[in-house]
PDB file of C-alpha atoms in Angstrom:
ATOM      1  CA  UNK A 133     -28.452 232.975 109.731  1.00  0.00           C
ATOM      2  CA  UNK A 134     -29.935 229.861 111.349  1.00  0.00           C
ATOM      3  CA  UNK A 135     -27.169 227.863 110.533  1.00  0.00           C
ATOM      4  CA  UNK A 136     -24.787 230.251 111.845  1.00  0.00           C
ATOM      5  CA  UNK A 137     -26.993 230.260 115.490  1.00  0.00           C
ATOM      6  CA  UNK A 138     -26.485 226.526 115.439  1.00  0.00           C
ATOM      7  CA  UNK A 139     -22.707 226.451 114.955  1.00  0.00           C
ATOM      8  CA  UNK A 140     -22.525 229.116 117.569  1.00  0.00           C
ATOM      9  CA  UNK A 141     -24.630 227.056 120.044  1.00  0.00           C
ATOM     10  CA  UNK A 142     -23.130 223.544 118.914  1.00  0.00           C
ATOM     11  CA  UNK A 143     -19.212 226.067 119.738  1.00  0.00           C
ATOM     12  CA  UNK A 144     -20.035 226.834 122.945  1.00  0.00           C
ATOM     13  CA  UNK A 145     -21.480 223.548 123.979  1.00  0.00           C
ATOM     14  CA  UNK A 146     -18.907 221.764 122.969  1.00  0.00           C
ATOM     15  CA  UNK A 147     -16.720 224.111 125.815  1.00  0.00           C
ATOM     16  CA  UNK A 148     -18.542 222.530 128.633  1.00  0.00           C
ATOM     17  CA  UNK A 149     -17.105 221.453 131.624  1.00  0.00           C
ATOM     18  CA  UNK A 150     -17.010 218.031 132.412  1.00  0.00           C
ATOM     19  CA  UNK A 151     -16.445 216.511 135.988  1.00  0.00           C
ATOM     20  CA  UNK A 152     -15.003 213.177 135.523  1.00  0.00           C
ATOM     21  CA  UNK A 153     -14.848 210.841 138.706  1.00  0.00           C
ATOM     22  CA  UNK A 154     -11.059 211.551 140.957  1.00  0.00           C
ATOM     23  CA  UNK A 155     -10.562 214.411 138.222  1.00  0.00           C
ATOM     24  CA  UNK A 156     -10.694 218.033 138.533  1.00  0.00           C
ATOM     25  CA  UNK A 157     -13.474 219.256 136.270  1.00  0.00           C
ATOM     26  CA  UNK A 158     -11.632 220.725 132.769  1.00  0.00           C
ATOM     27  CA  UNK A 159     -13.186 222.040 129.254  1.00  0.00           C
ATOM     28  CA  UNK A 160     -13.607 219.495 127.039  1.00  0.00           C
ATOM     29  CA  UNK A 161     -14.718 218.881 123.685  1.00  0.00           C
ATOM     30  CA  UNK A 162     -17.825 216.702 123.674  1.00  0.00           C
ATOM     31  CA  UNK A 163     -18.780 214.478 120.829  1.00  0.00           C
ATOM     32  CA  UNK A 164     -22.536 215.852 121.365  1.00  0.00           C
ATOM     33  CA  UNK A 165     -23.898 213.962 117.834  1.00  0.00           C
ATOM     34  CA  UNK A 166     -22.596 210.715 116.230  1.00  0.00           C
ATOM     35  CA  UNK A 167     -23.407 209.673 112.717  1.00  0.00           C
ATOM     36  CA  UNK A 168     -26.939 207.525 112.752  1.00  0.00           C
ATOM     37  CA  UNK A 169     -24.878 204.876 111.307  1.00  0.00           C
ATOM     38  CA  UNK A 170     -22.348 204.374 113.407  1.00  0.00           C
ATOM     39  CA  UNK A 171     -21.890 203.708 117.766  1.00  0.00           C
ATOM     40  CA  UNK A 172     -20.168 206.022 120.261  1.00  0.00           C
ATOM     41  CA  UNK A 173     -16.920 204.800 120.650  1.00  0.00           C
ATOM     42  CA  UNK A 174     -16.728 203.354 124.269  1.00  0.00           C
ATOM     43  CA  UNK A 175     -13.123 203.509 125.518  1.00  0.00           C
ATOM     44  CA  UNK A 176     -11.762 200.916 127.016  1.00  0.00           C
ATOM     45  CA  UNK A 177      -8.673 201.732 129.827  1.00  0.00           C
ATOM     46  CA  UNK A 178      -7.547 198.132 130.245  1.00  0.00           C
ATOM     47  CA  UNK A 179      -6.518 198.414 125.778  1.00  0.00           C
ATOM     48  CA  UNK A 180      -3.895 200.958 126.805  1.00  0.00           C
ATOM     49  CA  UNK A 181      -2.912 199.239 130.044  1.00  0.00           C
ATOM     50  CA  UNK A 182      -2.182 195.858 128.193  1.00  0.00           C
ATOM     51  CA  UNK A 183      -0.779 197.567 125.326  1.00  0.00           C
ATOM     52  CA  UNK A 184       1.900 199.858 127.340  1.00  0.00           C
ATOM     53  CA  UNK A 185       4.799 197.951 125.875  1.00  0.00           C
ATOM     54  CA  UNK A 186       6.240 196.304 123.048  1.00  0.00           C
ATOM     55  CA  UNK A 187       7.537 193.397 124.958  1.00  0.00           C
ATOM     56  CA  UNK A 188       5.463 189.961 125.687  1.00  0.00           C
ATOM     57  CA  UNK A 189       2.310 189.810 127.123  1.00  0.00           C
ATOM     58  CA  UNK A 190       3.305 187.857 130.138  1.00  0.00           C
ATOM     59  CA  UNK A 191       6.563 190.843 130.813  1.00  0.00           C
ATOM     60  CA  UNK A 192       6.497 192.417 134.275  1.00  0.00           C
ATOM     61  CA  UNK A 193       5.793 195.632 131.949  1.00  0.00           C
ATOM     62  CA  UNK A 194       2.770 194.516 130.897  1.00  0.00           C
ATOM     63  CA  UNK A 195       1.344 192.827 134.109  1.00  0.00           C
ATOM     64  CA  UNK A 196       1.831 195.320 137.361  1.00  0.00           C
ATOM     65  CA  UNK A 197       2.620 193.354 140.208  1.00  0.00           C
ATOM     66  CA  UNK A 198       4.169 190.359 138.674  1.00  0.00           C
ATOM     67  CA  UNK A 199       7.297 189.440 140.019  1.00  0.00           C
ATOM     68  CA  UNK A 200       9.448 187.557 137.409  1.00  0.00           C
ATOM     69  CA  UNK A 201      12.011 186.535 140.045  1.00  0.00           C
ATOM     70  CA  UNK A 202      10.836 184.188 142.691  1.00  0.00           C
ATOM     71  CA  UNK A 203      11.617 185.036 146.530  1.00  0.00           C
ATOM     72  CA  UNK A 204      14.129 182.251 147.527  1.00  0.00           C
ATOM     73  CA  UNK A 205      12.223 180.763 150.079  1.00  0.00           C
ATOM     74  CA  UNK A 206       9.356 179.726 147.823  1.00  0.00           C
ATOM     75  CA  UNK A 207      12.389 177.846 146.115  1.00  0.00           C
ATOM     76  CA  UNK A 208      10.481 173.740 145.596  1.00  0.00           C
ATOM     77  CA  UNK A 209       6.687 175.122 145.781  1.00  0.00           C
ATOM     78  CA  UNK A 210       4.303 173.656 143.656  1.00  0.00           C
ATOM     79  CA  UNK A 211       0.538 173.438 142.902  1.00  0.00           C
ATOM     80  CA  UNK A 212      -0.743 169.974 144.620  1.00  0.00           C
ATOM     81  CA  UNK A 213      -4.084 170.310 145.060  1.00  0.00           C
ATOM     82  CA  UNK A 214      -7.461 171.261 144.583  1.00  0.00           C
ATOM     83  CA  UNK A 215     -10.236 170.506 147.348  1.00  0.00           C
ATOM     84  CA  UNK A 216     -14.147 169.968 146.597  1.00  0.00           C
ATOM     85  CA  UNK A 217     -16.785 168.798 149.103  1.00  0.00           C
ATOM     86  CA  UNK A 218     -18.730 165.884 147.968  1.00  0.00           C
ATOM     87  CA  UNK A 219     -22.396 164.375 148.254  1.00  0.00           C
ATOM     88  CA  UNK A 220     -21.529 160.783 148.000  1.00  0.00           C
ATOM     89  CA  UNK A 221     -17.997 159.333 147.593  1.00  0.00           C
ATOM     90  CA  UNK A 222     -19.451 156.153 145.887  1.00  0.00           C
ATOM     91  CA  UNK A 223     -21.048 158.189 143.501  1.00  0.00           C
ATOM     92  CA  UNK A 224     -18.177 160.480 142.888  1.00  0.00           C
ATOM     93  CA  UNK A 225     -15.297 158.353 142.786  1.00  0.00           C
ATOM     94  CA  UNK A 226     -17.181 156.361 140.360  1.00  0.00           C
ATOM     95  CA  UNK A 227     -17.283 159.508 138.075  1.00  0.00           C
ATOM     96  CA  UNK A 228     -13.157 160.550 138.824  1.00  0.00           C
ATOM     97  CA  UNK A 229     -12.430 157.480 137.909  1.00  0.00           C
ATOM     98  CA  UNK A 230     -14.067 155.612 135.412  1.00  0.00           C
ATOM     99  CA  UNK A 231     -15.212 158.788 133.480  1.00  0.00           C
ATOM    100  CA  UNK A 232     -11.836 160.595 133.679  1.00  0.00           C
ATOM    101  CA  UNK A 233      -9.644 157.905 134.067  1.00  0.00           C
ATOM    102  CA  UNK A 234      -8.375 158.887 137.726  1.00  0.00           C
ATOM    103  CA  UNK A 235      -6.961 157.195 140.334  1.00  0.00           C
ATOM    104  CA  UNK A 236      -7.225 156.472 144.208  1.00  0.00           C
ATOM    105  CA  UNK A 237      -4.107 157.720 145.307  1.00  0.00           C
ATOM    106  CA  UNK A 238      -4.611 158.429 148.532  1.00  0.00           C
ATOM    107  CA  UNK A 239      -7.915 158.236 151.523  1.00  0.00           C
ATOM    108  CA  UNK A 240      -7.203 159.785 154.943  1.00  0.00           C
ATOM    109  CA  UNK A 241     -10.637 159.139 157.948  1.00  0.00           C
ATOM    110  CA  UNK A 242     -11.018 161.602 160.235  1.00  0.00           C
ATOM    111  CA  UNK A 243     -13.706 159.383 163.040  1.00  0.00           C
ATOM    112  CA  UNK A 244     -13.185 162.511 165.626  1.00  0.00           C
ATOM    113  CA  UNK A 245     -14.072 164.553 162.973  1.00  0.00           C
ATOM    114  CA  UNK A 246     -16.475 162.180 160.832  1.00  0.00           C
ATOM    115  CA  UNK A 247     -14.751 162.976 157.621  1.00  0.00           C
ATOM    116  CA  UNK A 248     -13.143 161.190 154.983  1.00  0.00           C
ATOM    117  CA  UNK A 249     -10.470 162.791 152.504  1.00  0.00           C
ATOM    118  CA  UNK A 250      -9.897 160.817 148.750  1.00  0.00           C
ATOM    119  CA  UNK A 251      -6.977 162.095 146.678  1.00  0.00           C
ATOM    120  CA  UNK A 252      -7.516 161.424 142.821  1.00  0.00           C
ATOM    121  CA  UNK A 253      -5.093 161.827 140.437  1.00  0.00           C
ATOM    122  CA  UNK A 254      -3.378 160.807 137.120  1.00  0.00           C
ATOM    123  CA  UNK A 255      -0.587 158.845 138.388  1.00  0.00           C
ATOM    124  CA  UNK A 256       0.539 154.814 138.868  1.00  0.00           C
ATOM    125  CA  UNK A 257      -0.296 154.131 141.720  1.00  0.00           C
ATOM    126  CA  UNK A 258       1.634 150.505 140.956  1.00  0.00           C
ATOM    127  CA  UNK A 259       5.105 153.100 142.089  1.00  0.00           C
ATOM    128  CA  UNK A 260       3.285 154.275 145.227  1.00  0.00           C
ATOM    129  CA  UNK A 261       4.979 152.621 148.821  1.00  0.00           C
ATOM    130  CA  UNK A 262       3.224 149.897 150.925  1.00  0.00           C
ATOM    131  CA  UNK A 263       3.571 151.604 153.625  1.00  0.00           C
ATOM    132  CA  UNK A 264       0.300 154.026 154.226  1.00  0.00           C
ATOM    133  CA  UNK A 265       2.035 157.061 155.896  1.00  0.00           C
ATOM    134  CA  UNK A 266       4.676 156.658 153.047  1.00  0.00           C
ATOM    135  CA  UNK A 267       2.077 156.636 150.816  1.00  0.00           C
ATOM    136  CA  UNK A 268       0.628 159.959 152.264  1.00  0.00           C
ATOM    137  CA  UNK A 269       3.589 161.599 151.806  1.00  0.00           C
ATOM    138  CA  UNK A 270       4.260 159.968 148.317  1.00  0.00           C
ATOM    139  CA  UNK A 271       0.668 161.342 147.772  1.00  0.00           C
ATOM    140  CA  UNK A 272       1.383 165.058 148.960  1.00  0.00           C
ATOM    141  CA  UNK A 273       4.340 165.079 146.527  1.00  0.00           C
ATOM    142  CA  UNK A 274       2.280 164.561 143.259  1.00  0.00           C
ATOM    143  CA  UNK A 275       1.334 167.417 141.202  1.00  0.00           C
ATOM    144  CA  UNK A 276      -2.256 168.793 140.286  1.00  0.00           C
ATOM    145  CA  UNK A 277      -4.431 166.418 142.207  1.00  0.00           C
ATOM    146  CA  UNK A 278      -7.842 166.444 143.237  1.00  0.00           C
ATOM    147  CA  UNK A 279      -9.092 165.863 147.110  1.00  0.00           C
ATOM    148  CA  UNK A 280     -12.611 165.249 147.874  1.00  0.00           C
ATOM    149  CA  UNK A 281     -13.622 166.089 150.769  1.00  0.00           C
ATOM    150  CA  UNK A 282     -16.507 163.921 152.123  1.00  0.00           C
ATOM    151  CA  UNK A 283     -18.584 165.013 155.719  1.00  0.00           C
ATOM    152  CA  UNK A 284     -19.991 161.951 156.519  1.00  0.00           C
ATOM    153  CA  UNK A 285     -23.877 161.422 155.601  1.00  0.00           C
ATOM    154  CA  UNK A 286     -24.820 164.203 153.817  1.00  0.00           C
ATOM    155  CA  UNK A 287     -25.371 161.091 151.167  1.00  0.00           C
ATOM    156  CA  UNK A 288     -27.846 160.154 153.404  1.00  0.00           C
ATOM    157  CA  UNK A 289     -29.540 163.535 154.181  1.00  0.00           C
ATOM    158  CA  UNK A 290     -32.433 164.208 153.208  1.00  0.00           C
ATOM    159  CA  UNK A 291     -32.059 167.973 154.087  1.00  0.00           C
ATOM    160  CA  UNK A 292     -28.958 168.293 152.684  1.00  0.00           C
ATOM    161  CA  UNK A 293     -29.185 170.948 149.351  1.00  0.00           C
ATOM    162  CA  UNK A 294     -25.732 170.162 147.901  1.00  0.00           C
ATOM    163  CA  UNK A 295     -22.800 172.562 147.900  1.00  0.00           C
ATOM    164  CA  UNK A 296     -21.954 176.032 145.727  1.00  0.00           C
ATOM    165  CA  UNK A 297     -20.102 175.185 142.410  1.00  0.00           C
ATOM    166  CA  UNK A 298     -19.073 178.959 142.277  1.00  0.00           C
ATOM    167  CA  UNK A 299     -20.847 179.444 138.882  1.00  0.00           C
ATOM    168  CA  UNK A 300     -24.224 180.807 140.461  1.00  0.00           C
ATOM    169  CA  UNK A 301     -24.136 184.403 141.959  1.00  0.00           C
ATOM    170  CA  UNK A 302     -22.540 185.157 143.961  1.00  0.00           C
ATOM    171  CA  UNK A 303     -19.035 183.964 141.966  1.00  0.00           C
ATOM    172  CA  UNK A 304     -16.039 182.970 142.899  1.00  0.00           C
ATOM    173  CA  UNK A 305     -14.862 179.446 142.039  1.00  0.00           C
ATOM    174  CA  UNK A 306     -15.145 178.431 138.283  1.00  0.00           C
ATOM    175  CA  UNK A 307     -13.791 174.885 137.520  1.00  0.00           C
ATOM    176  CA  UNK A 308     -10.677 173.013 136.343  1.00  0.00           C
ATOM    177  CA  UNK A 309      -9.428 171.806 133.257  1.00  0.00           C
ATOM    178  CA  UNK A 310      -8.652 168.335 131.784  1.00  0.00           C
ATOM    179  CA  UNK A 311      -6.419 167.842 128.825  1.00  0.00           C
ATOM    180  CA  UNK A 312      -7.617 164.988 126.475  1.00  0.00           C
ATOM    181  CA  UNK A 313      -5.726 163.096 123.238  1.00  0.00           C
ATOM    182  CA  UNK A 314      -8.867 164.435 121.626  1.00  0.00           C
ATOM    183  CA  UNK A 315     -11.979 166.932 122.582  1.00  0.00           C
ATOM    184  CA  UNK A 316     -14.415 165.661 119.976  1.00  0.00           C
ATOM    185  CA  UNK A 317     -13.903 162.043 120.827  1.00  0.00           C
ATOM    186  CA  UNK A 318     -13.783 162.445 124.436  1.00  0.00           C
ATOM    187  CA  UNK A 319     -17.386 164.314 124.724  1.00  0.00           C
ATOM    188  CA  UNK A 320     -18.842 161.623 122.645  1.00  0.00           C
ATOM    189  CA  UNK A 321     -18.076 159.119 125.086  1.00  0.00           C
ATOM    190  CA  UNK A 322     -19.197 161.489 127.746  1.00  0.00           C
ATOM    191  CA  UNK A 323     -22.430 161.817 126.464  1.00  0.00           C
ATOM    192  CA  UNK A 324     -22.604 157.946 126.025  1.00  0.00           C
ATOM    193  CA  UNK A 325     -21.677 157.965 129.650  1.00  0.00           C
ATOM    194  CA  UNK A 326     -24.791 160.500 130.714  1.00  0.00           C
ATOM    195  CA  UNK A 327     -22.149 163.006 131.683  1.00  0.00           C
ATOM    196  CA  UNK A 328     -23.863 166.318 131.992  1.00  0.00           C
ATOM    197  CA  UNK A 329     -22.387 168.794 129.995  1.00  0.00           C
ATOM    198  CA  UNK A 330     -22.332 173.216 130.467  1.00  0.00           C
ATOM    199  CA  UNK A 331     -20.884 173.481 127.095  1.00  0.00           C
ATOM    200  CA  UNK A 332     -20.049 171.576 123.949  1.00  0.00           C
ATOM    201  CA  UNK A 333     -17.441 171.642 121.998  1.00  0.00           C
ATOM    202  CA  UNK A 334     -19.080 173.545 119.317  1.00  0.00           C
ATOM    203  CA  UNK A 335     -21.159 175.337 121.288  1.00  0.00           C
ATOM    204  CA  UNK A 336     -20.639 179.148 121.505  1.00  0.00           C
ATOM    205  CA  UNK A 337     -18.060 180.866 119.894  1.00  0.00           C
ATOM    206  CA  UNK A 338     -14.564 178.929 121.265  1.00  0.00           C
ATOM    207  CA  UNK A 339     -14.600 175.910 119.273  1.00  0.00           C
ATOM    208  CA  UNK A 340     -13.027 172.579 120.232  1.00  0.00           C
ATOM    209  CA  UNK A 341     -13.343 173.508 123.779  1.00  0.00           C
ATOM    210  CA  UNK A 342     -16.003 171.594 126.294  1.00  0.00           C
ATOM    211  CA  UNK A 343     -17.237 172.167 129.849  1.00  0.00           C
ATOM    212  CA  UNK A 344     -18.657 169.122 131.731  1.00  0.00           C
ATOM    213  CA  UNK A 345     -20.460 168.946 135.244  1.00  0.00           C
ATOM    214  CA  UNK A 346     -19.195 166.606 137.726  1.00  0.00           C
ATOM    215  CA  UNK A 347     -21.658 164.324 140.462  1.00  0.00           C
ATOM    216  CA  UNK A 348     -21.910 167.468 142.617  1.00  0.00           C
ATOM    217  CA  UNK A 349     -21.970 170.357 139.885  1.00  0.00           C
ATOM    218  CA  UNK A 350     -18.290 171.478 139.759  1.00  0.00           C
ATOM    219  CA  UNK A 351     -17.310 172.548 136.096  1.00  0.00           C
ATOM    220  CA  UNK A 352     -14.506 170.609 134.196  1.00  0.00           C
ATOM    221  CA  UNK A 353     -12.915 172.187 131.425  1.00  0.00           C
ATOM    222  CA  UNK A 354     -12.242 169.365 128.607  1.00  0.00           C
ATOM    223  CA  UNK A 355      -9.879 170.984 126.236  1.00  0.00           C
ATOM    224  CA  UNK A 356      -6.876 169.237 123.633  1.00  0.00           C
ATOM    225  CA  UNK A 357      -3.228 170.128 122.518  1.00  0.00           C
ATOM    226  CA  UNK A 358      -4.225 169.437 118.819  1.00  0.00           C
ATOM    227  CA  UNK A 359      -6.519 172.857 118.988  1.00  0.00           C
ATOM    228  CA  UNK A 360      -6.206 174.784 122.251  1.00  0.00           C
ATOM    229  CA  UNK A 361      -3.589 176.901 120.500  1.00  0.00           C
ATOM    230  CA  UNK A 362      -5.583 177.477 117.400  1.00  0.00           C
ATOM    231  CA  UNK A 363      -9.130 178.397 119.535  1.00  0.00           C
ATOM    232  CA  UNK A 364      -7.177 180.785 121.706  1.00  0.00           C
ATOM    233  CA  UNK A 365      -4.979 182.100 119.322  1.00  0.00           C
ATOM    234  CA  UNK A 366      -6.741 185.896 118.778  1.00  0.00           C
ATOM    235  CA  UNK A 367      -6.395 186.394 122.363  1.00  0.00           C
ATOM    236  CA  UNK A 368      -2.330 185.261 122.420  1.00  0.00           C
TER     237      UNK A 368
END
């Protein structure tokens, strides 16, 4: 008899109403008890959303809002650049370019302002024209550089705290990404170097890739051809 009062109780309560959130409130069945050996099963919207079709992963029908076809008048856009404020420009360019191989391509002073702008890239600059407006718009036309942004003497300042990196709450910026001939062999001469490093390459559970901190605490992902594909390849 007591077992039939429980299965009558456990019936009924399983008929509760629930009120989820922007839902009218409906009987559902509740999975009240779970096994002692095993977890509630937590379920996870953004599984279904990704999964809605059998086509690619990067498909308009599995990303909402991508457009596959680009408006005609973004026709000859590209990505040229990437801004972060600096300290010190002597310490800095020292660190662009003989730790990651960089070079000068461009510097643009502002005296009415009392700034200074240095473009750093991986290009020959041996190609670049004589002439320094040419050579601003030569500049402008590269792909993937990097402009620091110096306000002059905060590398004098004693009051001056440094700037956000965007990996400290609250978030918003996280870093940007060299490739390398090899991951391994490149952090080893970083570390020679003093470079400060967020992550090694074998550090947590994505192998072969490395994070690095530039002069003023920007992240740098260090990552190669050789085994990006392999470390990434569960979530392809």
């Amino acid at each position: 008899m007591a077992s039939l009062r429980l299965g009558g109780a456990l019936s009924r309560l399983s008929l509760l109403q629930v009120q989820l959130p922007g839902k009218p409130s409906s009987p559902l069945p509740l999975p009240l008890f779970h096994p002692s050996k095993s977890k509630p099963r937590t379920r996870n919207p953004f599984r279904f959303y990704y999964m809605a079709s059998s086509e690619p992963k990067e498909s308009p029908a599995n990303n909402p809002g991508l457009h596959t076809t680009p408006d005609q008048a973004t026709k000859g856009y590209f990505m040229q650049q990437t801004m972060f404020r600096i300290k010190d420009p002597k310490v800095s360019l020292d660190f662009y370019s003989r730790v990651l191989g960089m070079s000068l391509l461009k510097r643009l002073d502002f005296p009415e302002m009392k700034f200074s702008l240095y473009f750093m890239g991986y290009e020959d600059t041996a190609s670049s024209p004589s002439d320094p407006v040419d050579r601003t718009v030569w500049t402008f036309g590269r792909l993937a550089t990097i402009e620091l942004t110096h306000n002059w003497g905060t590398e004098s300042d004693p009051e001056f705290k440094g700037y956000h990196n965007g990996n400290s709450e609250p978030r918003g910026f996280g870093h940007i990404g060299v490739t390398v001939d090899d991951t391994y062999k490149a952090c080893e001469r970083f570390e020679r170097l003093g470079v400060e490093f967020v992550k090694k390459p074998d550090d947590g559970k994505m192998k072969g890739i490395a994070f690095i901190k530039d002069p003023d605490g920007y992240w740098i992902e260090i990552f190669d051809l050789k085994t990006i594909g392999k470390t990434t390849s569960s979530a392809a």
